[in-house]
PDB file of C-alpha atoms in Angstrom:
ATOM      1  CA  MET A   1      42.831  43.323  83.392  1.00  0.00           C
ATOM      2  CA  ILE A   2      40.389  45.204  81.217  1.00  0.00           C
ATOM      3  CA  ALA A   3      38.422  46.659  84.165  1.00  0.00           C
ATOM      4  CA  PRO A   4      41.390  48.683  85.565  1.00  0.00           C
ATOM      5  CA  ARG A   5      42.089  50.071  82.088  1.00  0.00           C
ATOM      6  CA  ILE A   6      38.472  51.120  81.654  1.00  0.00           C
ATOM      7  CA  ALA A   7      38.444  52.694  85.112  1.00  0.00           C
ATOM      8  CA  PHE A   8      41.666  54.567  84.359  1.00  0.00           C
ATOM      9  CA  ALA A   9      40.308  55.814  81.029  1.00  0.00           C
ATOM     10  CA  ALA A  10      37.076  56.952  82.671  1.00  0.00           C
ATOM     11  CA  PHE A  11      39.057  58.721  85.375  1.00  0.00           C
ATOM     12  CA  ALA A  12      41.261  60.433  82.778  1.00  0.00           C
ATOM     13  CA  LEU A  13      38.202  61.639  80.833  1.00  0.00           C
ATOM     14  CA  LEU A  14      36.594  62.911  84.028  1.00  0.00           C
ATOM     15  CA  MET A  15      39.738  64.808  85.015  1.00  0.00           C
ATOM     16  CA  ALA A  16      40.060  66.295  81.535  1.00  0.00           C
ATOM     17  CA  SER A  17      36.510  67.602  81.669  1.00  0.00           C
ATOM     18  CA  ILE A  18      37.059  69.075  85.156  1.00  0.00           C
ATOM     19  CA  LEU A  19      40.312  70.737  84.135  1.00  0.00           C
ATOM     20  CA  SER A  20      38.742  72.255  81.032  1.00  0.00           C
ATOM     21  CA  THR A  21      36.045  73.918  83.170  1.00  0.00           C
ATOM     22  CA  VAL A  22      38.618  75.180  85.672  1.00  0.00           C
ATOM     23  CA  HIS A  23      40.598  76.981  82.988  1.00  0.00           C
ATOM     24  CA  ALA A  24      37.453  78.690  81.720  1.00  0.00           C
ATOM     25  CA  GLN A  25      36.780  80.449  85.051  1.00  0.00           C
ATOM     26  CA  ASP A  26      37.667  84.108  85.445  1.00  0.00           C
ATOM     27  CA  VAL A  27      39.955  84.785  88.378  1.00  0.00           C
ATOM     28  CA  PRO A  28      39.429  88.253  89.862  1.00  0.00           C
ATOM     29  CA  GLY A  29      42.486  90.453  89.799  1.00  0.00           C
ATOM     30  CA  ILE A  30      44.296  93.105  87.834  1.00  0.00           C
ATOM     31  CA  GLU A  31      44.288  92.447  84.110  1.00  0.00           C
ATOM     32  CA  ILE A  32      46.465  93.983  81.431  1.00  0.00           C
ATOM     33  CA  CYS A  33      44.011  95.969  79.342  1.00  0.00           C
ATOM     34  CA  THR A  34      46.407  97.279  76.693  1.00  0.00           C
ATOM     35  CA  VAL A  35      46.235  94.011  74.755  1.00  0.00           C
ATOM     36  CA  GLU A  36      42.543  94.509  73.987  1.00  0.00           C
ATOM     37  CA  LYS A  37      41.888  95.710  70.440  1.00  0.00           C
ATOM     38  CA  THR A  38      38.409  97.164  70.668  1.00  0.00           C
ATOM     39  CA  MET A  39      37.512 100.132  72.830  1.00  0.00           C
ATOM     40  CA  GLU A  40      34.533  98.338  74.406  1.00  0.00           C
ATOM     41  CA  ARG A  41      36.654  95.419  75.575  1.00  0.00           C
ATOM     42  CA  ARG A  42      39.362  97.756  76.846  1.00  0.00           C
ATOM     43  CA  THR A  43      36.779  99.819  78.751  1.00  0.00           C
ATOM     44  CA  SER A  44      35.257  96.651  80.194  1.00  0.00           C
ATOM     45  CA  CYS A  45      38.696  95.456  81.237  1.00  0.00           C
ATOM     46  CA  LEU A  46      39.491  98.754  82.939  1.00  0.00           C
ATOM     47  CA  GLN A  47      36.134  98.758  84.709  1.00  0.00           C
ATOM     48  CA  SER A  48      36.823  95.234  85.930  1.00  0.00           C
ATOM     49  CA  ASN A  49      40.154  96.421  87.326  1.00  0.00           C
ATOM     50  CA  VAL A  50      38.477  99.384  89.034  1.00  0.00           C
ATOM     51  CA  ASP A  51      35.818  97.130  90.573  1.00  0.00           C
ATOM     52  CA  PHE A  52      38.472  94.702  91.819  1.00  0.00           C
ATOM     53  CA  LEU A  53      40.502  97.519  93.374  1.00  0.00           C
ATOM     54  CA  GLN A  54      37.444  99.055  95.043  1.00  0.00           C
ATOM     55  CA  LYS A  55      36.459  95.710  96.537  1.00  0.00           C
ATOM     56  CA  THR A  56      40.014  95.167  97.750  1.00  0.00           C
ATOM     57  CA  ILE A  57      40.201  98.621  99.317  1.00  0.00           C
ATOM     58  CA  THR A  58      36.827  98.139 101.024  1.00  0.00           C
ATOM     59  CA  LYS A  59      37.893  94.769 102.416  1.00  0.00           C
ATOM     60  CA  LEU A  60      41.215  96.123 103.670  1.00  0.00           C
ATOM     61  CA  THR A  61      39.529  99.159 105.215  1.00  0.00           C
ATOM     62  CA  THR A  62      37.101  96.932 107.087  1.00  0.00           C
ATOM     63  CA  ASP A  63      39.880  94.622 108.272  1.00  0.00           C
ATOM     64  CA  HIS A  64      42.034  97.498 109.487  1.00  0.00           C
ATOM     65  CA  GLN A  65      39.107  99.198 111.229  1.00  0.00           C
ATOM     66  CA  GLN A  66      38.366  95.968 113.092  1.00  0.00           C
ATOM     67  CA  LYS A  67      42.019  95.735 114.138  1.00  0.00           C
ATOM     68  CA  LEU A  68      41.993  99.358 115.306  1.00  0.00           C
ATOM     69  CA  ASP A  69      38.821  98.785 117.313  1.00  0.00           C
ATOM     70  CA  ALA A  70      40.313  95.695 118.949  1.00  0.00           C
ATOM     71  CA  SER A  71      43.505  97.618 119.742  1.00  0.00           C
ATOM     72  CA  ASN A  72      41.525 100.477 121.266  1.00  0.00           C
ATOM     73  CA  ARG A  73      39.585  98.043 123.451  1.00  0.00           C
ATOM     74  CA  GLN A  74      42.842  96.481 124.585  1.00  0.00           C
ATOM     75  CA  ILE A  75      44.338  99.909 125.342  1.00  0.00           C
ATOM     76  CA  GLU A  76      41.308 100.824 127.474  1.00  0.00           C
ATOM     77  CA  ALA A  77      41.577  97.538 129.372  1.00  0.00           C
ATOM     78  CA  LEU A  78      45.276  98.131 129.977  1.00  0.00           C
ATOM     79  CA  LYS A  79      44.587 101.679 131.191  1.00  0.00           C
ATOM     80  CA  GLY A  80      42.141 100.252 133.710  1.00  0.00           C
ATOM     81  CA  ALA A  81      44.724  97.731 134.855  1.00  0.00           C
ATOM     82  CA  VAL A  82      47.341 100.478 135.268  1.00  0.00           C
ATOM     83  CA  VAL A  83      44.950 102.578 137.366  1.00  0.00           C
ATOM     84  CA  SER A  84      44.183  99.644 139.661  1.00  0.00           C
ATOM     85  CA  LEU A  85      47.883  98.794 139.990  1.00  0.00           C
ATOM     86  CA  GLN A  86      48.692 102.422 140.818  1.00  0.00           C
ATOM     87  CA  LYS A  87      46.077 102.310 143.575  1.00  0.00           C
ATOM     88  CA  VAL A  88      47.572  99.101 144.956  1.00  0.00           C
ATOM     89  CA  VAL A  89      51.063 100.646 144.920  1.00  0.00           C
ATOM     90  CA  SER A  90      49.881 103.805 146.688  1.00  0.00           C
ATOM     91  CA  ASP A  91      48.081 101.685 149.317  1.00  0.00           C
ATOM     92  CA  LEU A  92      51.239  99.635 149.862  1.00  0.00           C
ATOM     93  CA  GLN A  93      53.363 102.779 150.116  1.00  0.00           C
ATOM     94  CA  ALA A  94      50.934 104.264 152.652  1.00  0.00           C
ATOM     95  CA  ALA A  95      51.006 101.054 154.690  1.00  0.00           C
ATOM     96  CA  GLN A  96      54.802 100.962 154.509  1.00  0.00           C
ATOM     97  CA  SER A  97      55.166 104.580 155.642  1.00  0.00           C
ATOM     98  CA  LYS A  98      52.685 103.962 158.474  1.00  0.00           C
ATOM     99  CA  ALA A  99      54.670 100.919 159.554  1.00  0.00           C
ATOM    100  CA  ALA A 100      57.867 102.967 159.430  1.00  0.00           C
ATOM    101  CA  ASP A 101      56.247 105.729 161.510  1.00  0.00           C
ATOM    102  CA  ASP A 102      55.025 103.154 164.046  1.00  0.00           C
ATOM    103  CA  ALA A 103      58.524 101.665 164.201  1.00  0.00           C
ATOM    104  CA  LYS A 104      60.027 105.116 164.850  1.00  0.00           C
ATOM    105  CA  LYS A 105      57.525 105.776 167.618  1.00  0.00           C
ATOM    106  CA  THR A 106      58.254 102.490 169.352  1.00  0.00           C
ATOM    107  CA  THR A 107      62.024 102.656 168.804  1.00  0.00           C
ATOM    108  CA  PRO A 108      62.727 105.755 170.971  1.00  0.00           C
ATOM    109  CA  ALA A 109      60.764 104.243 173.864  1.00  0.00           C
ATOM    110  CA  ALA A 110      62.769 101.049 173.552  1.00  0.00           C
ATOM    111  CA  LYS A 111      65.986 103.068 173.527  1.00  0.00           C
ATOM    112  CA  ASP A 112      64.920 104.934 176.676  1.00  0.00           C
ATOM    113  CA  ALA A 113      64.002 101.692 178.385  1.00  0.00           C
ATOM    114  CA  ALA A 114      67.278 100.026 177.466  1.00  0.00           C
ATOM    115  CA  PRO A 115      69.563 102.600 179.147  1.00  0.00           C
ATOM    116  CA  ALA A 116      67.355 102.544 182.230  1.00  0.00           C
ATOM    117  CA  ALA A 117      67.721  98.776 182.383  1.00  0.00           C
ATOM    118  CA  LYS A 118      71.492  99.093 182.056  1.00  0.00           C
ATOM    119  CA  ASP A 119      71.581 101.625 184.854  1.00  0.00           C
ATOM    120  CA  ALA A 120      69.406  99.458 187.012  1.00  0.00           C
ATOM    121  CA  ALA A 121      71.450  96.346 186.416  1.00  0.00           C
ATOM    122  CA  PRO A 122      74.757  97.740 187.716  1.00  0.00           C
ATOM    123  CA  ALA A 123      72.986  99.190 190.728  1.00  0.00           C
ATOM    124  CA  LYS A 124      71.697  95.752 191.609  1.00  0.00           C
ATOM    125  CA  ASP A 125      75.161  94.303 191.206  1.00  0.00           C
ATOM    126  CA  GLY A 126      76.652  97.028 193.373  1.00  0.00           C
ATOM    127  CA  ALA A 127      74.014  96.478 196.038  1.00  0.00           C
ATOM    128  CA  LYS A 128      74.979  92.843 196.552  1.00  0.00           C
TER     129      LYS A 128
END
């Protein structure tokens, strides 16, 4: 019975000491400097704000430049894909027009042969 109480008390003391150190840490960010009384503290506060903003701007600039570079690489890859697809389409169109030309060349000969066959067929029937 006493051991769980001692363990709980030790745990509570440990947590209290951890929480007290957490609250003492300075979290970077924009601070309100008008509440400072002395000029040195106010200047230090403003300088801290300037440093934080400069670091934030630098980080955002780097992030956006990386995104722009990645986008430009993707655009170049897509341009290459479009060029290759345009070549494939032009090759297919050339093959299709050649096939159509070949079909036109063979079609008139077939038409000429068909009437001759019709003429020849009645002649054979009439000859019987």
